[in-house]
PDB file of C-alpha atoms in Angstrom:
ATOM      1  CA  UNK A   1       0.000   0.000   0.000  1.00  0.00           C
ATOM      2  CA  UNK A   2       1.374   3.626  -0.884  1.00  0.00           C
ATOM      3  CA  UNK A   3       2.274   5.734   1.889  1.00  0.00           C
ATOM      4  CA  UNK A   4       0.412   8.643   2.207  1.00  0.00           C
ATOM      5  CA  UNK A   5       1.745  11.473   3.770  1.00  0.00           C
ATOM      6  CA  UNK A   6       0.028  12.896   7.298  1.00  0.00           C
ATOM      7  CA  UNK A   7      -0.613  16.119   7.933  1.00  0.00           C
ATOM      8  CA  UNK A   8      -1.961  17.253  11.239  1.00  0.00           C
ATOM      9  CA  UNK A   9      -4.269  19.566  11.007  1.00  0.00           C
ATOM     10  CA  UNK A  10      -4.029  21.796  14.291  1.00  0.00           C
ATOM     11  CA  UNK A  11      -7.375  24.083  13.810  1.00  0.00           C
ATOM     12  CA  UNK A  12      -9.983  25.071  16.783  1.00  0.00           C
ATOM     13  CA  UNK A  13     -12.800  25.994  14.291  1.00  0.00           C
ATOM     14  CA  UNK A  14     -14.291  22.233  13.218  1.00  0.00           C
ATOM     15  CA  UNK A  15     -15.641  23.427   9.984  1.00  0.00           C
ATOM     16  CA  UNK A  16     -12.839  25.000   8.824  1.00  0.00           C
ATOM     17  CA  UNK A  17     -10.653  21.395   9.570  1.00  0.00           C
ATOM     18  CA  UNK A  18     -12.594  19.243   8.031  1.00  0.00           C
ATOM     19  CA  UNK A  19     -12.730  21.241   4.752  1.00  0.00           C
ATOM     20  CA  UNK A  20      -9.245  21.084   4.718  1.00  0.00           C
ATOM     21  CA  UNK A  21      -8.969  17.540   5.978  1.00  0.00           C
ATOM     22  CA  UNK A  22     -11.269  16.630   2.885  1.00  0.00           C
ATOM     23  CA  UNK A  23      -8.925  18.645   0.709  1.00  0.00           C
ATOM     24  CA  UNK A  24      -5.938  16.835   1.803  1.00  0.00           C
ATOM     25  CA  UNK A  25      -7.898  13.252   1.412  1.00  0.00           C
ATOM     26  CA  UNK A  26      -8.735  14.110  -2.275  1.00  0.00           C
ATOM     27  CA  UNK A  27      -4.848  15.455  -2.738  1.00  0.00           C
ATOM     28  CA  UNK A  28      -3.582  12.248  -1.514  1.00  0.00           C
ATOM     29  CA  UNK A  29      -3.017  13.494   2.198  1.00  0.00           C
ATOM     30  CA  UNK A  30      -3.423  11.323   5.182  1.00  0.00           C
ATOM     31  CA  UNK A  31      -5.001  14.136   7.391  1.00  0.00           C
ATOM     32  CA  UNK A  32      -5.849  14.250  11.123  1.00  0.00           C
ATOM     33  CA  UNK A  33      -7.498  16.805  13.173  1.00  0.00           C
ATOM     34  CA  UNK A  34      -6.444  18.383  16.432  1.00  0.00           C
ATOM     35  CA  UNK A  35      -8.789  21.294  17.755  1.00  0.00           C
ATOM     36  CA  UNK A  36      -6.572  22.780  20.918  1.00  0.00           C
ATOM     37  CA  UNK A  37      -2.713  22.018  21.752  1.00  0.00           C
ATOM     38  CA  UNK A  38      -3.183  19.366  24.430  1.00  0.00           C
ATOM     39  CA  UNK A  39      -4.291  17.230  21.134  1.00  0.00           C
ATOM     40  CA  UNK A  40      -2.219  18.129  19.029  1.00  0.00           C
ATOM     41  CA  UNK A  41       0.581  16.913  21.462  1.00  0.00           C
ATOM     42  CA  UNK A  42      -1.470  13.933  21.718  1.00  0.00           C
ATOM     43  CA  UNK A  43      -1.514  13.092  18.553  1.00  0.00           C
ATOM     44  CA  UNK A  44       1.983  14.274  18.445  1.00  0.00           C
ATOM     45  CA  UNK A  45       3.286  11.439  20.715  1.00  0.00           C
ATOM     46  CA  UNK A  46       0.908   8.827  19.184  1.00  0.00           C
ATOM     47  CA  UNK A  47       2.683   9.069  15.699  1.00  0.00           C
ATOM     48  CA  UNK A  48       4.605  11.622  14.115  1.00  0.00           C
ATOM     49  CA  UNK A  49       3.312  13.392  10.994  1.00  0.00           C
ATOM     50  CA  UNK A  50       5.066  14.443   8.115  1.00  0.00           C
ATOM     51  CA  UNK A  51       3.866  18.181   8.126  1.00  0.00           C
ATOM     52  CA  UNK A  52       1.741  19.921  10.340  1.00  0.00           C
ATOM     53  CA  UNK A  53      -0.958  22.661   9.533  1.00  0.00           C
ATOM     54  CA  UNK A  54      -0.994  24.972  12.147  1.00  0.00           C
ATOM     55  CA  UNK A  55      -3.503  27.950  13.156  1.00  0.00           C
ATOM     56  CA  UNK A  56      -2.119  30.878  14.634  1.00  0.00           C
ATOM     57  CA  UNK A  57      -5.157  31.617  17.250  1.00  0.00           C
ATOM     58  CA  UNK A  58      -5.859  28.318  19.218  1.00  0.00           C
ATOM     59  CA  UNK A  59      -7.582  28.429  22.667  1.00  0.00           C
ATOM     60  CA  UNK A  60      -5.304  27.803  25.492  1.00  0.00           C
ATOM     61  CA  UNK A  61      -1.739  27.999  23.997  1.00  0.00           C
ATOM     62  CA  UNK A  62      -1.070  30.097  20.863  1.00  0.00           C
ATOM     63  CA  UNK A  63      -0.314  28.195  17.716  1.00  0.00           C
ATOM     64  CA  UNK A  64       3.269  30.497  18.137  1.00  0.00           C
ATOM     65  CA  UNK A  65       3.689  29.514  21.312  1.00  0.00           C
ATOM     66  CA  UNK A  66       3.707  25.528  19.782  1.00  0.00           C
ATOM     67  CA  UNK A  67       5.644  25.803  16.884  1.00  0.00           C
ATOM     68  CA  UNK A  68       8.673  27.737  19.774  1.00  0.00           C
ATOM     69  CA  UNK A  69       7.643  24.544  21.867  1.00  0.00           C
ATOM     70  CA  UNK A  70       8.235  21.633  18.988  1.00  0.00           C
ATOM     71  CA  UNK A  71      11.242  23.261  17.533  1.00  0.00           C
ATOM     72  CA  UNK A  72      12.862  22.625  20.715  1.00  0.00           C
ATOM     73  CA  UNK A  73      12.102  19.167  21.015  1.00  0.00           C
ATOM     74  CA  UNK A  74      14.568  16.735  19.096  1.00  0.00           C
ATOM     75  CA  UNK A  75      11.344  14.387  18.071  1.00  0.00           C
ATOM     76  CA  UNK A  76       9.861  17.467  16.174  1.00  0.00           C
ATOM     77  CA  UNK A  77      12.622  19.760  15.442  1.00  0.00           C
ATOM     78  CA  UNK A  78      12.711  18.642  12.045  1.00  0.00           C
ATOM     79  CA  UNK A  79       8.562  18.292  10.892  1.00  0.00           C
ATOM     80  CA  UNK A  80       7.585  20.924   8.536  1.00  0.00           C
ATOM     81  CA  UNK A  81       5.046  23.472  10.066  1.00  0.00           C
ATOM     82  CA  UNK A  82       2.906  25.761   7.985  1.00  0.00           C
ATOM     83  CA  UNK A  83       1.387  28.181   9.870  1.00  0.00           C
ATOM     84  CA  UNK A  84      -2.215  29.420   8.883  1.00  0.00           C
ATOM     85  CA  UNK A  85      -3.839  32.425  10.078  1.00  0.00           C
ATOM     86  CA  UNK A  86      -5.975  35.389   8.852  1.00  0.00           C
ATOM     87  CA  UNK A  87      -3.108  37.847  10.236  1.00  0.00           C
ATOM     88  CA  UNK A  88      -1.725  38.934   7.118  1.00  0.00           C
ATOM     89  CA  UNK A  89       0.627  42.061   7.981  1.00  0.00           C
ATOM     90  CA  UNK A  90       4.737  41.428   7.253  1.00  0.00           C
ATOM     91  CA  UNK A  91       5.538  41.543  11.129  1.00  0.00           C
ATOM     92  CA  UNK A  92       3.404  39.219  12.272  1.00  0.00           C
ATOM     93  CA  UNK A  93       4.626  36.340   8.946  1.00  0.00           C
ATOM     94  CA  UNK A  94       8.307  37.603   9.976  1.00  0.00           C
ATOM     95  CA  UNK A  95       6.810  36.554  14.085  1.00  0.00           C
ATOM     96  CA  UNK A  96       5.591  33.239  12.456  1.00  0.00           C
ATOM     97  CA  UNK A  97       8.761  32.190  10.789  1.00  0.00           C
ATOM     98  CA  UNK A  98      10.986  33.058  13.568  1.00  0.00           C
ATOM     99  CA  UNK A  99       8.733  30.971  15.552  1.00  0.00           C
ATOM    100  CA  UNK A 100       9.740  27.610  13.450  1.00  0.00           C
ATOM    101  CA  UNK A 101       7.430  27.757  10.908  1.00  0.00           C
ATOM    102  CA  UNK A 102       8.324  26.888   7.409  1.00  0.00           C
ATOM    103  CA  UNK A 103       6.089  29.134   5.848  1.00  0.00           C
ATOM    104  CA  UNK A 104       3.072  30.719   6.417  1.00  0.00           C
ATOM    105  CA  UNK A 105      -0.529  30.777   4.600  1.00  0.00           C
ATOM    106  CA  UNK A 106      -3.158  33.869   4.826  1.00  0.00           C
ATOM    107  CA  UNK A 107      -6.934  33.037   5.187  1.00  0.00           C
ATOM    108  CA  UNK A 108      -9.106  32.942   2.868  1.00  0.00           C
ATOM    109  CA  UNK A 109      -6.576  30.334   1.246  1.00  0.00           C
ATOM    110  CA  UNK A 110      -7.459  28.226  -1.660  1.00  0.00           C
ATOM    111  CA  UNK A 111      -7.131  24.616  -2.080  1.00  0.00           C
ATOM    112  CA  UNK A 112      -4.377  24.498  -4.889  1.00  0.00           C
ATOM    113  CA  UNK A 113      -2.269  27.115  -3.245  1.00  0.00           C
ATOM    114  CA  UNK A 114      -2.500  24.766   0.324  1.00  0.00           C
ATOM    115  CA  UNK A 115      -1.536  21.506  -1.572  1.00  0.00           C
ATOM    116  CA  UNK A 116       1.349  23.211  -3.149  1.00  0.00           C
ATOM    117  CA  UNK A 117       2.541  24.781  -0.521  1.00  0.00           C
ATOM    118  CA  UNK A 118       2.506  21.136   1.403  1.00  0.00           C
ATOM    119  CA  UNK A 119       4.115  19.717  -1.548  1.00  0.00           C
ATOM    120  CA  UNK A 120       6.853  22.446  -1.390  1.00  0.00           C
ATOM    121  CA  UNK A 121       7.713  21.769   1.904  1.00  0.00           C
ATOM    122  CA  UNK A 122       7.933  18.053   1.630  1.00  0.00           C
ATOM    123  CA  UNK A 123      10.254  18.314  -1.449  1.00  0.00           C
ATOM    124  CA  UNK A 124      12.458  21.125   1.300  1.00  0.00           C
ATOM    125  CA  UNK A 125      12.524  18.203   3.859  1.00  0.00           C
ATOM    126  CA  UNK A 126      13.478  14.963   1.501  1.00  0.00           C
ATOM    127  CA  UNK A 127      17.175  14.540   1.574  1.00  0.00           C
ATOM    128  CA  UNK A 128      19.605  16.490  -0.815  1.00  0.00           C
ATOM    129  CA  UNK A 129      20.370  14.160  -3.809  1.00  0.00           C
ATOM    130  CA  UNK A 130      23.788  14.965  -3.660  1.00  0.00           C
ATOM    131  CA  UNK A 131      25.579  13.104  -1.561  1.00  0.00           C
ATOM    132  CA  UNK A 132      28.494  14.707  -1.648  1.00  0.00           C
ATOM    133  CA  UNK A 133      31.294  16.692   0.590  1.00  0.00           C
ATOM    134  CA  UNK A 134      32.156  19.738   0.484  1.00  0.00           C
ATOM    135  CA  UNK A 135      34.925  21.729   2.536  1.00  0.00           C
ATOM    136  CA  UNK A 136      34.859  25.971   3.333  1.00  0.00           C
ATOM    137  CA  UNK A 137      37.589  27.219   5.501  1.00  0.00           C
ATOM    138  CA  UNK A 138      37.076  24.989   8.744  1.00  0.00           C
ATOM    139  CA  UNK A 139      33.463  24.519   7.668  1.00  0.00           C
ATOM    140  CA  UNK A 140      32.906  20.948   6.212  1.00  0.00           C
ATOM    141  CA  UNK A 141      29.674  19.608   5.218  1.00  0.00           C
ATOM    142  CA  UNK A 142      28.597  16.116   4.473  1.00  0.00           C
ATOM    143  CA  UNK A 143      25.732  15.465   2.692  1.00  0.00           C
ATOM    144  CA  UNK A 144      25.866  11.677   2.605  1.00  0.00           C
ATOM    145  CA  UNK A 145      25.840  11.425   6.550  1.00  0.00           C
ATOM    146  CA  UNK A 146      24.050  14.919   6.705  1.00  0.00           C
ATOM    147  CA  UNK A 147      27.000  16.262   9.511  1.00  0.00           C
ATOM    148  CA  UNK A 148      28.438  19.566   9.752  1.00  0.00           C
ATOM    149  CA  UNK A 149      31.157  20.477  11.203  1.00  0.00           C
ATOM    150  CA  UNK A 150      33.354  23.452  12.231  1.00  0.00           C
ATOM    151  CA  UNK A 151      37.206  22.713  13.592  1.00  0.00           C
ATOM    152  CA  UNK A 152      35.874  19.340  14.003  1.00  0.00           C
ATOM    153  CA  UNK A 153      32.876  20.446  16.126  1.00  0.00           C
ATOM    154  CA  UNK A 154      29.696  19.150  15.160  1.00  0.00           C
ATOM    155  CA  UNK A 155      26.849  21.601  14.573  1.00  0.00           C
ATOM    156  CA  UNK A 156      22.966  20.695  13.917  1.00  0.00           C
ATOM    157  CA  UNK A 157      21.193  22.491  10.953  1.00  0.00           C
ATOM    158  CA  UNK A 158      17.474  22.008  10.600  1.00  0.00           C
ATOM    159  CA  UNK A 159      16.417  20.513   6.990  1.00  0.00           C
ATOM    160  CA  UNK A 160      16.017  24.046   5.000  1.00  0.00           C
ATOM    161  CA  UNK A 161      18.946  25.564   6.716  1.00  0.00           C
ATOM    162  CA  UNK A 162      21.158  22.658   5.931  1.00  0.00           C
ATOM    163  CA  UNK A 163      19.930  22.812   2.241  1.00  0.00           C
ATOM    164  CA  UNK A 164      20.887  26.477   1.849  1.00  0.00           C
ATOM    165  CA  UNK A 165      24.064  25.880   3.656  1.00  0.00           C
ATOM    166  CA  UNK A 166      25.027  23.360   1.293  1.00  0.00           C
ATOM    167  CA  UNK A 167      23.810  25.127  -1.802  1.00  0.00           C
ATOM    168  CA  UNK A 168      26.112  28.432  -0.222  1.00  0.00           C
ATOM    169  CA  UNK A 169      29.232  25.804   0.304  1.00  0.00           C
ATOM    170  CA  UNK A 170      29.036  24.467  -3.344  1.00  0.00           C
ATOM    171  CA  UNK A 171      29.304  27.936  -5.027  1.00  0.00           C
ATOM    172  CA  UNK A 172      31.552  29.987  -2.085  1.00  0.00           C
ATOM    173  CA  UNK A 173      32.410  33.576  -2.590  1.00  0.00           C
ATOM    174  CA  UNK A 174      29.642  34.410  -4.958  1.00  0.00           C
ATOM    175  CA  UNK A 175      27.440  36.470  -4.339  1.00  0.00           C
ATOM    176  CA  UNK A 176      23.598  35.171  -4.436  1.00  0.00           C
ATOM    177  CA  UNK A 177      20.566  36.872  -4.945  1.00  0.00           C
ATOM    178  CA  UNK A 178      17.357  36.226  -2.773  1.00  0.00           C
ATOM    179  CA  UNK A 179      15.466  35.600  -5.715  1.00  0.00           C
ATOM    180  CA  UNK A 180      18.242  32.717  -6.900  1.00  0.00           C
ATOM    181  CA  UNK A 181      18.305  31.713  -3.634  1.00  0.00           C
ATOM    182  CA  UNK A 182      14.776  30.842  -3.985  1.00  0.00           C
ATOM    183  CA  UNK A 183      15.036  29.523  -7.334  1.00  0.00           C
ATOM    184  CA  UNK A 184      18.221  26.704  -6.180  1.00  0.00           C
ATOM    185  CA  UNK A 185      17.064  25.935  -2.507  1.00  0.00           C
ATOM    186  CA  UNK A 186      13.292  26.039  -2.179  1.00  0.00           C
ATOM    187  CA  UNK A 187      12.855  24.879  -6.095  1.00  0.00           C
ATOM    188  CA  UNK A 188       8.952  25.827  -6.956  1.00  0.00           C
ATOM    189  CA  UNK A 189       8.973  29.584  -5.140  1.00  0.00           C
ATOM    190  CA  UNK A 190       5.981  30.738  -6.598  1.00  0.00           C
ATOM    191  CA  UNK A 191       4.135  30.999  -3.126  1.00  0.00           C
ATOM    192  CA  UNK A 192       7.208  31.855  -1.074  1.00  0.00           C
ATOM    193  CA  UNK A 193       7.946  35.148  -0.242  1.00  0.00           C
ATOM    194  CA  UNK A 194      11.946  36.584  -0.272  1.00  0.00           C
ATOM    195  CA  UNK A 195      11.874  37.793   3.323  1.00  0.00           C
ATOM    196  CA  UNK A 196      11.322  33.595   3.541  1.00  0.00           C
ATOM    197  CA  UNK A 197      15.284  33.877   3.067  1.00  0.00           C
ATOM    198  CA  UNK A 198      16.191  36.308   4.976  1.00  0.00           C
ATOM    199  CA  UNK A 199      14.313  34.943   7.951  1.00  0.00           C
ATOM    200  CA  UNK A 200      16.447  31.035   7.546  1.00  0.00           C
ATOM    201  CA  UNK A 201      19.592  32.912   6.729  1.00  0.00           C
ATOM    202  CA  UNK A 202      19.259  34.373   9.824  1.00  0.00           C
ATOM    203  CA  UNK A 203      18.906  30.676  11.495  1.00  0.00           C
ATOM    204  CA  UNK A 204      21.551  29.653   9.330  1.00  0.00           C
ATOM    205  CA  UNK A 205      23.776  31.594  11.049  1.00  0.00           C
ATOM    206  CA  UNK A 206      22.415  31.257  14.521  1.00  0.00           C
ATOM    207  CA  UNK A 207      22.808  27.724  14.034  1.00  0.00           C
ATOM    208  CA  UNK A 208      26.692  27.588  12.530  1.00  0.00           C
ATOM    209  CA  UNK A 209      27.597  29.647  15.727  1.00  0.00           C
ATOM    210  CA  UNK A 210      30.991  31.200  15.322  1.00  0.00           C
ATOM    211  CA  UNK A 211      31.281  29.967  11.894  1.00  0.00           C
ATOM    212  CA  UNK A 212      27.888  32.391  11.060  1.00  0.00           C
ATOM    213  CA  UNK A 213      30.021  35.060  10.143  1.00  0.00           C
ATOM    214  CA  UNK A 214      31.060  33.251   7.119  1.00  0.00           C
ATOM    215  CA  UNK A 215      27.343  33.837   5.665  1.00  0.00           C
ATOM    216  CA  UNK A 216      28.117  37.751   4.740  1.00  0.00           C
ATOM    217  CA  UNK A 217      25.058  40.064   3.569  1.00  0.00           C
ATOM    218  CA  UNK A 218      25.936  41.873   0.209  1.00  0.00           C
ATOM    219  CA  UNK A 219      23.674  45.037   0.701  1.00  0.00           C
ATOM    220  CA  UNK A 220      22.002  45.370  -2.201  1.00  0.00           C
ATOM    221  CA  UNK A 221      22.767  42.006  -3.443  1.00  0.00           C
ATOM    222  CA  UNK A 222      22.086  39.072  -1.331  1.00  0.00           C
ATOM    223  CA  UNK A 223      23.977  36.953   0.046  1.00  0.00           C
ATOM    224  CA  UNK A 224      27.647  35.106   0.185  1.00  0.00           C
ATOM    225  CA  UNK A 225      29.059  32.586   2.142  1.00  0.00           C
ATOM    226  CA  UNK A 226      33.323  32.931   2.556  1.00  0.00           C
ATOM    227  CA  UNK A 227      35.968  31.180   3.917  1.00  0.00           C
ATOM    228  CA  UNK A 228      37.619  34.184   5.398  1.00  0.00           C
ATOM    229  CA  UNK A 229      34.977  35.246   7.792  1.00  0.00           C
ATOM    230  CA  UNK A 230      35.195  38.891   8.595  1.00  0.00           C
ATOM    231  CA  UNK A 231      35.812  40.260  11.927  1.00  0.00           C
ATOM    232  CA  UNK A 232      35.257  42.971  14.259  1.00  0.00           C
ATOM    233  CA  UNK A 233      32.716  46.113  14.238  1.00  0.00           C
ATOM    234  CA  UNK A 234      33.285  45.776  10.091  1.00  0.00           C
ATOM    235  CA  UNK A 235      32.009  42.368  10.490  1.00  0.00           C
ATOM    236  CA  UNK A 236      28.373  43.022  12.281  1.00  0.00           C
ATOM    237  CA  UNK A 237      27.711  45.801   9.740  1.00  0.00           C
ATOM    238  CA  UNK A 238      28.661  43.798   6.652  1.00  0.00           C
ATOM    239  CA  UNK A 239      27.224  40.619   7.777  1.00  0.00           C
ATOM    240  CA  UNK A 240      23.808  42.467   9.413  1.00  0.00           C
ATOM    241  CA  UNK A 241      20.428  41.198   8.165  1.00  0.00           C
TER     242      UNK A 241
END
């Protein structure tokens, strides 16, 4: 029998879930419902999905307030989450992706743009095809055992960070445009926004640690990713988001 992918559906208005959940059936979606957090966790620990749909306003904990709470846990680090809400405004999608979500879908929402933007995500999280090594400065990345490492420390990358990192590492000291950036790490774009890259660069670097000055900011430009990582006062304005 074919897997089909679950998505758990985290939404406290019923008839708004089960729209979607008969959405997902007809895309080929294995979805479950969860109306309130202490359910979602339930369903959580019962099996894991493979992406999770989740509304911003939820009674009792905040759907912001979950996504913080499961990127922190080493079981769900690494699960997709799409966040959906009727907020719209840039602060509170640049609030929603520096919460943990993946990306982030404005109500009213219709069904195509939801399935791709599942589909997008999935395709983010399967493994790089590449399965190659590739070395920076003290930086090395492999993608065959999916490690990173700087002067032989280990460092953990979630899924999209670890894509971008290696698409940076393969084509050092250029300089890359958000809009390329797009185009070569999230594939299919045509829902995601640029400040989508702006907001993982800035995880990127959180997450390489001393080695996140390598990932410079080319005002104007985009990005770059050097071996000779720039220090001092210079460094925080050049490499500033």
């Amino acid at each position: 029998m074919k897997h089909l992918p679950r998505v758990l559906i985290v939404e406290d208005e019923p008839a708004i879930a089960e729209l979607i959940a008969v959405n997902l059936r007809h895309g080929g979606f294995d979805p479950v419902v969860a109306q309130e957090s202490v359910e979602a966790q339930r369903e959580l620990d019962a099996v894991l999905p493979d992406v999770i749909l989740l509304d911003w306003m939820l009674p009792g904990q905040s759907g912001l307030a979950l996504a913080r709470h499961w990127r922190k846990q080493p079981r769900t680090k690494s699960i997709p989450i799409l966040m959906l809400t009727a907020r719209g405004d840039e602060p509170d999608k640049v609030a929603g992706l520096d919460a943990g979500a993946d990306d982030y879908i404005t109500k009213p929402f219709s069904t195509q743009e939801l399935l791709a933007r599942i589909r997008a995500v999935l395709r983010r999280r399967a493994p790089e095809s590449v399965n190659d090594s590739v070395t920076v400065g003290a930086l090395v990345l492999d993608a065959a055992t999916h490690r990173i490492s700087y002067h032989n420390q280990e460092l953990k990358l979630g899924p999209t960070e670890f894509k971008l990192l290696h698409y940076l590492m393969k084509h050092a000291e250029r300089v890359h445009s958000r809009s390329a950036l797009l185009d070569k790490v999230w594939g299919d774009h045509v829902f995601i926004e640029e400040r989508t890259v702006d907001v993982h660069v800035k995880r990127l670097r959180e997450a390489l640690g001393a080695a996140g000055t390598m990932v410079e900011t080319v005002r104007g430009a985009g990005y770059r990713l050097t071996a000779v990582a720039a220090r001092g006062p210079v460094a925080a304005a050049q490499t500033g988001t």
